[in-house]
């Protein structure tokens, strides 16, 4: 198409918005121009929200937004705005809440109708071109909304006002933050809280296939992380077994890319066989983080291999030449979902020759296929059993699989690849820094340490202003949109982890500065929780408080973790009390619905167990530090240095001699130790 046929999205950098730049719909990006035009024309606003890797977003585009007749009606009766949810999660949260209140469910594509004041009054998700799936057709929806706007506008405006009030109150119902004193002699969070959380998680667990709930199944890595820690601390095999079952079933299933590495967003079935093939940076960063925990606890090679394969994929395929990491890879290629990833058996026979039969047996590949006549690679059998049944040693089986994977990957790379969403998001990159740090610690891997340091330097250069994060997204040498709470919270978290593996205290100073900025600009004074948006951001109809740990951790839960950690490092009693009280405010919700508050659940678990304050000092603390960081100690505050630093935990220590470990538990300190094995004997790992 020619430049003249482009709509206003042609000037955007988001791959998702650019996909719609040549639709006959006169799309606008969210901004003053579109909002002003709605008021001047007295037309309702249609906001359509999606993201580049979303399969059903593409389907609705092809069916409706590329249809001339439909587009003509939309252009005549609505001001049409397209939003990339990953660029503007603030708007997505607001209008998703509205649609969930209206329809009882949500998802993407998200289509919501607004008054000229940008207040929502009706919405839904995917609408087909003709009535189907118990959904009205898109054209019928448009016609009905136009008629309602014409005939019953006052009713719609009243409904919109009520919806905005509902959205504004959501997240503010967890009580007021009060600076009450916390009595350390009686722990605020105790074993029985952790038991109740675990019991309610396991009620939803799939004990056969791993994971939680029925299809569609999401990774729920925070829940797995909690169960791993609970099982480890309290010696509860059932919890650890469910966590490991979930990880292994995902790593064996079609949701994991056995050739290239990386996890898809979710499984459409209960068996992890058929994924929604999009790959998101955040999912994989969170997967790597929990795999690092699992490896520290079990030392199982499978977790180490999965860490290397997943991080290797992102470093090779998703890294910008300047240093940041791209957001996602589309589910579709050539307008077909999953086409890039699936196989005919005859293709594999031709590529692998004599090795094809055993390879196909291992991955469940057949002539008829396991999905729409094609094959998704999926490991169904235990390796030891498979080796015995097929009279092949484990070592030779691994060689055959590895060789076959390499050959198939080389062949797959000749196919047309799915679109890469090449915008770089601050928060998701910060999550990756944490994953790299945890992997560097668990595996003693210097490459991941260097990657983490380099990535932080990149985000400092591209996203920061005056020493704190300022922007949410970066592309084409331009950073834009104000940073959101999640961006700040994840960045602070990444600073904490960077300090632990590098021993460089500058990261803690950075974390403190960013935390003070968040407290000044994001606090809800009525509750003590944090708004998702900065106090100076003016283009949203309300400021929301997000508390649920959903696809990504809640910025509030991560901020509470950050506040606790930094309260110890800097002796900030007010931050300590604040973190305790905010967690107490949400305790009842966590106990009842732990899968929706799994990061919060982890905070409660650590507090119930008790925290370890650990410092390593000496002329060369490096090896002792590396050995200690390989241990699973999620309930720790850790610093190391080779000279005295003006921070409370590092003052008045011995630096001139051999390296020593200083351990304090709940304000009780032990004599300096020289060996990690001695240190392990004193750790706070009681069965309470």
mmCIF file of N, CA, C and O in Angstrom, residues 31-98:
data_model
loop_
_atom_site.group_PDB
_atom_site.id
_atom_site.type_symbol
_atom_site.label_atom_id
_atom_site.label_comp_id
_atom_site.label_asym_id
_atom_site.label_seq_id
_atom_site.Cartn_x
_atom_site.Cartn_y
_atom_site.Cartn_z
ATOM 1 N N UNK A 31 -3.676 9.770 22.835
ATOM 2 C CA UNK A 31 -3.006 11.049 23.003
ATOM 3 C C UNK A 31 -3.966 12.211 22.855
ATOM 4 O O UNK A 31 -5.163 12.031 22.573
ATOM 5 N N UNK A 32 -3.466 13.431 23.025
ATOM 6 C CA UNK A 32 -4.322 14.628 23.007
ATOM 7 C C UNK A 32 -5.110 14.799 21.711
ATOM 8 O O UNK A 32 -6.262 15.250 21.748
ATOM 9 N N UNK A 33 -4.505 14.438 20.579
ATOM 10 C CA UNK A 33 -5.184 14.653 19.300
ATOM 11 C C UNK A 33 -6.489 13.865 19.230
ATOM 12 O O UNK A 33 -7.548 14.406 18.883
ATOM 13 N N UNK A 34 -6.419 12.579 19.554
ATOM 14 C CA UNK A 34 -7.610 11.739 19.469
ATOM 15 C C UNK A 34 -8.650 12.149 20.503
ATOM 16 O O UNK A 34 -9.861 12.208 20.209
ATOM 17 N N UNK A 35 -8.222 12.435 21.720
ATOM 18 C CA UNK A 35 -9.166 12.791 22.777
ATOM 19 C C UNK A 35 -9.849 14.132 22.479
ATOM 20 O O UNK A 35 -11.050 14.305 22.734
ATOM 21 N N UNK A 36 -9.091 15.049 21.925
ATOM 22 C CA UNK A 36 -9.673 16.339 21.537
ATOM 23 C C UNK A 36 -10.669 16.156 20.397
ATOM 24 O O UNK A 36 -11.754 16.762 20.390
ATOM 25 N N UNK A 37 -10.326 15.290 19.447
ATOM 26 C CA UNK A 37 -11.209 15.062 18.292
ATOM 27 C C UNK A 37 -12.537 14.448 18.738
ATOM 28 O O UNK A 37 -13.593 14.765 18.182
ATOM 29 N N UNK A 38 -12.498 13.582 19.749
ATOM 30 C CA UNK A 38 -13.729 12.978 20.256
ATOM 31 C C UNK A 38 -14.660 14.047 20.819
ATOM 32 O O UNK A 38 -15.873 14.038 20.575
ATOM 33 N N UNK A 39 -14.104 14.986 21.572
ATOM 34 C CA UNK A 39 -14.922 16.058 22.149
ATOM 35 C C UNK A 39 -15.491 16.964 21.052
ATOM 36 O O UNK A 39 -16.670 17.336 21.079
ATOM 37 N N UNK A 40 -14.645 17.313 20.090
ATOM 38 C CA UNK A 40 -15.078 18.229 19.025
ATOM 39 C C UNK A 40 -16.139 17.605 18.137
ATOM 40 O O UNK A 40 -17.075 18.274 17.695
ATOM 41 N N UNK A 41 -15.996 16.307 17.863
ATOM 42 C CA UNK A 41 -16.948 15.637 16.972
ATOM 43 C C UNK A 41 -18.149 15.071 17.719
ATOM 44 O O UNK A 41 -19.117 14.628 17.101
ATOM 45 N N UNK A 42 -18.054 15.061 19.069
ATOM 46 C CA UNK A 42 -19.116 14.523 19.919
ATOM 47 C C UNK A 42 -19.393 13.053 19.613
ATOM 48 O O UNK A 42 -20.529 12.589 19.656
ATOM 49 N N UNK A 43 -18.309 12.319 19.322
ATOM 50 C CA UNK A 43 -18.427 10.888 19.027
ATOM 51 C C UNK A 43 -17.829 10.076 20.176
ATOM 52 O O UNK A 43 -16.854 10.489 20.800
ATOM 53 N N UNK A 44 -18.408 8.905 20.454
ATOM 54 C CA UNK A 44 -17.800 8.032 21.465
ATOM 55 C C UNK A 44 -16.449 7.512 20.967
ATOM 56 O O UNK A 44 -16.178 7.486 19.765
ATOM 57 N N UNK A 45 -15.646 7.103 21.888
ATOM 58 C CA UNK A 45 -14.315 6.589 21.571
ATOM 59 C C UNK A 45 -14.344 5.065 21.624
ATOM 60 O O UNK A 45 -14.901 4.476 22.553
ATOM 61 N N UNK A 46 -13.759 4.438 20.614
ATOM 62 C CA UNK A 46 -13.501 3.003 20.670
ATOM 63 C C UNK A 46 -12.013 2.816 20.923
ATOM 64 O O UNK A 46 -11.182 3.244 20.118
ATOM 65 N N UNK A 47 -11.680 2.186 22.030
ATOM 66 C CA UNK A 47 -10.293 1.841 22.324
ATOM 67 C C UNK A 47 -10.126 0.343 22.122
ATOM 68 O O UNK A 47 -10.852 -0.456 22.722
ATOM 69 N N UNK A 48 -9.175 -0.021 21.285
ATOM 70 C CA UNK A 48 -8.872 -1.425 21.025
ATOM 71 C C UNK A 48 -7.442 -1.685 21.479
ATOM 72 O O UNK A 48 -6.501 -1.066 20.996
ATOM 73 N N UNK A 49 -7.298 -2.626 22.437
ATOM 74 C CA UNK A 49 -6.010 -2.872 23.078
ATOM 75 C C UNK A 49 -5.542 -4.295 22.787
ATOM 76 O O UNK A 49 -6.321 -5.250 22.881
ATOM 77 N N UNK A 50 -4.282 -4.432 22.439
ATOM 78 C CA UNK A 50 -3.698 -5.752 22.204
ATOM 79 C C UNK A 50 -2.195 -5.677 22.290
ATOM 80 O O UNK A 50 -1.631 -4.747 22.844
ATOM 81 N N UNK A 51 -1.546 -6.667 21.703
ATOM 82 C CA UNK A 51 -0.082 -6.669 21.684
ATOM 83 C C UNK A 51 0.386 -7.507 20.512
ATOM 84 O O UNK A 51 -0.366 -8.322 19.957
ATOM 85 N N UNK A 52 1.627 -7.331 20.116
ATOM 86 C CA UNK A 52 2.110 -7.874 18.843
ATOM 87 C C UNK A 52 2.082 -9.389 18.792
ATOM 88 O O UNK A 52 1.898 -9.976 17.733
ATOM 89 N N UNK A 53 2.284 -10.061 19.937
ATOM 90 C CA UNK A 53 2.353 -11.519 19.938
ATOM 91 C C UNK A 53 0.993 -12.179 20.152
ATOM 92 O O UNK A 53 0.912 -13.391 20.328
ATOM 93 N N UNK A 54 -0.078 -11.413 20.114
ATOM 94 C CA UNK A 54 -1.419 -11.915 20.439
ATOM 95 C C UNK A 54 -2.099 -12.493 19.195
ATOM 96 O O UNK A 54 -2.433 -11.762 18.257
ATOM 97 N N UNK A 55 -2.355 -13.795 19.202
ATOM 98 C CA UNK A 55 -2.951 -14.472 18.045
ATOM 99 C C UNK A 55 -4.345 -13.938 17.724
ATOM 100 O O UNK A 55 -4.647 -13.602 16.569
ATOM 101 N N UNK A 56 -5.228 -13.837 18.725
ATOM 102 C CA UNK A 56 -6.608 -13.427 18.456
ATOM 103 C C UNK A 56 -6.714 -11.944 18.116
ATOM 104 O O UNK A 56 -7.688 -11.514 17.490
ATOM 105 N N UNK A 57 -5.707 -11.175 18.501
ATOM 106 C CA UNK A 57 -5.649 -9.785 18.025
ATOM 107 C C UNK A 57 -5.487 -9.765 16.506
ATOM 108 O O UNK A 57 -6.125 -8.975 15.798
ATOM 109 N N UNK A 58 -4.608 -10.646 16.015
ATOM 110 C CA UNK A 58 -4.395 -10.723 14.563
ATOM 111 C C UNK A 58 -5.657 -11.206 13.850
ATOM 112 O O UNK A 58 -5.994 -10.724 12.765
ATOM 113 N N UNK A 59 -6.331 -12.173 14.486
ATOM 114 C CA UNK A 59 -7.544 -12.717 13.867
ATOM 115 C C UNK A 59 -8.596 -11.624 13.719
ATOM 116 O O UNK A 59 -9.196 -11.455 12.645
ATOM 117 N N UNK A 60 -8.823 -10.855 14.773
ATOM 118 C CA UNK A 60 -9.845 -9.810 14.695
ATOM 119 C C UNK A 60 -9.454 -8.719 13.708
ATOM 120 O O UNK A 60 -10.325 -8.148 13.032
ATOM 121 N N UNK A 61 -8.172 -8.458 13.615
ATOM 122 C CA UNK A 61 -7.732 -7.480 12.618
ATOM 123 C C UNK A 61 -8.103 -7.944 11.215
ATOM 124 O O UNK A 61 -8.676 -7.188 10.417
ATOM 125 N N UNK A 62 -7.755 -9.201 10.894
ATOM 126 C CA UNK A 62 -8.031 -9.719 9.546
ATOM 127 C C UNK A 62 -9.528 -9.758 9.255
ATOM 128 O O UNK A 62 -9.976 -9.420 8.157
ATOM 129 N N UNK A 63 -10.316 -10.170 10.264
ATOM 130 C CA UNK A 63 -11.747 -10.359 10.046
ATOM 131 C C UNK A 63 -12.527 -9.055 9.997
ATOM 132 O O UNK A 63 -13.489 -8.935 9.229
ATOM 133 N N UNK A 64 -12.135 -8.088 10.822
ATOM 134 C CA UNK A 64 -12.965 -6.888 10.995
ATOM 135 C C UNK A 64 -12.260 -5.589 10.648
ATOM 136 O O UNK A 64 -12.794 -4.756 9.917
ATOM 137 N N UNK A 65 -11.046 -5.392 11.152
ATOM 138 C CA UNK A 65 -10.395 -4.091 10.985
ATOM 139 C C UNK A 65 -9.839 -3.894 9.575
ATOM 140 O O UNK A 65 -9.533 -2.766 9.185
ATOM 141 N N UNK A 66 -9.718 -4.980 8.815
ATOM 142 C CA UNK A 66 -9.306 -4.861 7.418
ATOM 143 C C UNK A 66 -10.497 -4.899 6.463
ATOM 144 O O UNK A 66 -10.324 -4.799 5.246
ATOM 145 N N UNK A 67 -11.690 -5.035 7.019
ATOM 146 C CA UNK A 67 -12.914 -5.059 6.210
ATOM 147 C C UNK A 67 -13.346 -3.617 5.930
ATOM 148 O O UNK A 67 -13.595 -2.840 6.860
ATOM 149 N N UNK A 68 -13.467 -3.262 4.646
ATOM 150 C CA UNK A 68 -13.763 -1.880 4.250
ATOM 151 C C UNK A 68 -15.105 -1.413 4.803
ATOM 152 O O UNK A 68 -15.231 -0.291 5.323
ATOM 153 N N UNK A 69 -16.112 -2.263 4.717
ATOM 154 C CA UNK A 69 -17.447 -1.879 5.181
ATOM 155 C C UNK A 69 -17.450 -1.618 6.687
ATOM 156 O O UNK A 69 -18.000 -0.620 7.166
ATOM 157 N N UNK A 70 -16.836 -2.524 7.431
ATOM 158 C CA UNK A 70 -16.769 -2.362 8.883
ATOM 159 C C UNK A 70 -15.974 -1.110 9.237
ATOM 160 O O UNK A 70 -16.372 -0.310 10.092
ATOM 161 N N UNK A 71 -14.827 -0.937 8.571
ATOM 162 C CA UNK A 71 -13.977 0.222 8.851
ATOM 163 C C UNK A 71 -14.711 1.526 8.565
ATOM 164 O O UNK A 71 -14.589 2.503 9.325
ATOM 165 N N UNK A 72 -15.477 1.555 7.496
ATOM 166 C CA UNK A 72 -16.226 2.759 7.136
ATOM 167 C C UNK A 72 -17.218 3.122 8.238
ATOM 168 O O UNK A 72 -17.351 4.297 8.621
ATOM 169 N N UNK A 73 -17.893 2.112 8.784
ATOM 170 C CA UNK A 73 -18.846 2.363 9.863
ATOM 171 C C UNK A 73 -18.120 2.865 11.113
ATOM 172 O O UNK A 73 -18.576 3.815 11.780
ATOM 173 N N UNK A 74 -17.001 2.243 11.425
ATOM 174 C CA UNK A 74 -16.224 2.667 12.598
ATOM 175 C C UNK A 74 -15.749 4.105 12.440
ATOM 176 O O UNK A 74 -15.810 4.907 13.381
ATOM 177 N N UNK A 75 -15.281 4.445 11.259
ATOM 178 C CA UNK A 75 -14.760 5.799 11.024
ATOM 179 C C UNK A 75 -15.849 6.858 11.105
ATOM 180 O O UNK A 75 -15.608 7.992 11.539
ATOM 181 N N UNK A 76 -17.053 6.478 10.705
ATOM 182 C CA UNK A 76 -18.160 7.438 10.676
ATOM 183 C C UNK A 76 -18.718 7.702 12.074
ATOM 184 O O UNK A 76 -19.097 8.831 12.392
ATOM 185 N N UNK A 77 -18.714 6.667 12.927
ATOM 186 C CA UNK A 77 -19.455 6.769 14.186
ATOM 187 C C UNK A 77 -18.587 6.759 15.446
ATOM 188 O O UNK A 77 -19.115 6.948 16.550
ATOM 189 N N UNK A 78 -17.279 6.581 15.299
ATOM 190 C CA UNK A 78 -16.408 6.482 16.470
ATOM 191 C C UNK A 78 -15.069 7.164 16.205
ATOM 192 O O UNK A 78 -14.640 7.299 15.060
ATOM 193 N N UNK A 79 -14.427 7.583 17.273
ATOM 194 C CA UNK A 79 -13.014 7.939 17.221
ATOM 195 C C UNK A 79 -12.260 6.696 17.681
ATOM 196 O O UNK A 79 -12.426 6.236 18.813
ATOM 197 N N UNK A 80 -11.449 6.144 16.810
ATOM 198 C CA UNK A 80 -10.862 4.820 17.024
ATOM 199 C C UNK A 80 -9.402 4.945 17.469
ATOM 200 O O UNK A 80 -8.578 5.551 16.770
ATOM 201 N N UNK A 81 -9.114 4.352 18.614
ATOM 202 C CA UNK A 81 -7.774 4.449 19.204
ATOM 203 C C UNK A 81 -7.217 3.042 19.404
ATOM 204 O O UNK A 81 -7.891 2.169 19.965
ATOM 205 N N UNK A 82 -5.991 2.845 18.953
ATOM 206 C CA UNK A 82 -5.277 1.577 19.154
ATOM 207 C C UNK A 82 -4.220 1.761 20.231
ATOM 208 O O UNK A 82 -3.469 2.736 20.224
ATOM 209 N N UNK A 83 -4.143 0.810 21.159
ATOM 210 C CA UNK A 83 -3.168 0.862 22.251
ATOM 211 C C UNK A 83 -2.403 -0.455 22.323
ATOM 212 O O UNK A 83 -3.007 -1.539 22.261
ATOM 213 N N UNK A 84 -1.094 -0.364 22.433
ATOM 214 C CA UNK A 84 -0.243 -1.516 22.730
ATOM 215 C C UNK A 84 -0.215 -1.664 24.246
ATOM 216 O O UNK A 84 0.293 -0.799 24.950
ATOM 217 N N UNK A 85 -0.778 -2.737 24.753
ATOM 218 C CA UNK A 85 -0.911 -2.889 26.212
ATOM 219 C C UNK A 85 0.441 -2.917 26.908
ATOM 220 O O UNK A 85 0.553 -2.581 28.086
ATOM 221 N N UNK A 86 1.490 -3.345 26.191
ATOM 222 C CA UNK A 86 2.810 -3.417 26.804
ATOM 223 C C UNK A 86 3.457 -2.038 26.890
ATOM 224 O O UNK A 86 4.262 -1.787 27.786
ATOM 225 N N UNK A 87 3.086 -1.134 25.992
ATOM 226 C CA UNK A 87 3.545 0.242 26.092
ATOM 227 C C UNK A 87 2.761 1.018 27.145
ATOM 228 O O UNK A 87 3.321 1.867 27.842
ATOM 229 N N UNK A 88 1.473 0.747 27.228
ATOM 230 C CA UNK A 88 0.612 1.496 28.153
ATOM 231 C C UNK A 88 -0.145 0.539 29.081
ATOM 232 O O UNK A 88 -1.369 0.415 29.020
ATOM 233 N N UNK A 89 0.577 -0.159 29.960
ATOM 234 C CA UNK A 89 -0.126 -1.050 30.901
ATOM 235 C C UNK A 89 -1.062 -0.303 31.833
ATOM 236 O O UNK A 89 -2.019 -0.886 32.353
ATOM 237 N N UNK A 90 -0.810 0.989 32.054
ATOM 238 C CA UNK A 90 -1.694 1.778 32.917
ATOM 239 C C UNK A 90 -3.099 1.861 32.328
ATOM 240 O O UNK A 90 -4.098 1.641 33.014
ATOM 241 N N UNK A 91 -3.170 2.178 31.034
ATOM 242 C CA UNK A 91 -4.476 2.244 30.366
ATOM 243 C C UNK A 91 -5.103 0.859 30.258
ATOM 244 O O UNK A 91 -6.319 0.694 30.430
ATOM 245 N N UNK A 92 -4.284 -0.136 29.977
ATOM 246 C CA UNK A 92 -4.784 -1.506 29.878
ATOM 247 C C UNK A 92 -5.414 -1.946 31.201
ATOM 248 O O UNK A 92 -6.498 -2.539 31.217
ATOM 249 N N UNK A 93 -4.767 -1.655 32.320
ATOM 250 C CA UNK A 93 -5.308 -2.034 33.630
ATOM 251 C C UNK A 93 -6.664 -1.386 33.878
ATOM 252 O O UNK A 93 -7.608 -2.042 34.347
ATOM 253 N N UNK A 94 -6.769 -0.112 33.565
ATOM 254 C CA UNK A 94 -8.017 0.613 33.813
ATOM 255 C C UNK A 94 -9.156 0.040 32.986
ATOM 256 O O UNK A 94 -10.238 -0.289 33.509
ATOM 257 N N UNK A 95 -8.915 -0.108 31.682
ATOM 258 C CA UNK A 95 -10.006 -0.536 30.806
ATOM 259 C C UNK A 95 -10.250 -2.040 30.881
ATOM 260 O O UNK A 95 -11.372 -2.490 30.635
ATOM 261 N N UNK A 96 -9.243 -2.811 31.288
ATOM 262 C CA UNK A 96 -9.479 -4.229 31.550
ATOM 263 C C UNK A 96 -10.386 -4.391 32.763
ATOM 264 O O UNK A 96 -11.304 -5.216 32.767
ATOM 265 N N UNK A 97 -10.152 -3.608 33.812
ATOM 266 C CA UNK A 97 -11.029 -3.660 34.985
ATOM 267 C C UNK A 97 -12.471 -3.333 34.603
ATOM 268 O O UNK A 97 -13.420 -3.955 35.097
ATOM 269 N N UNK A 98 -12.625 -2.364 33.720
ATOM 270 C CA UNK A 98 -13.969 -1.974 33.282
ATOM 271 C C UNK A 98 -14.659 -3.125 32.557
ATOM 272 O O UNK A 98 -15.829 -3.445 32.842
#
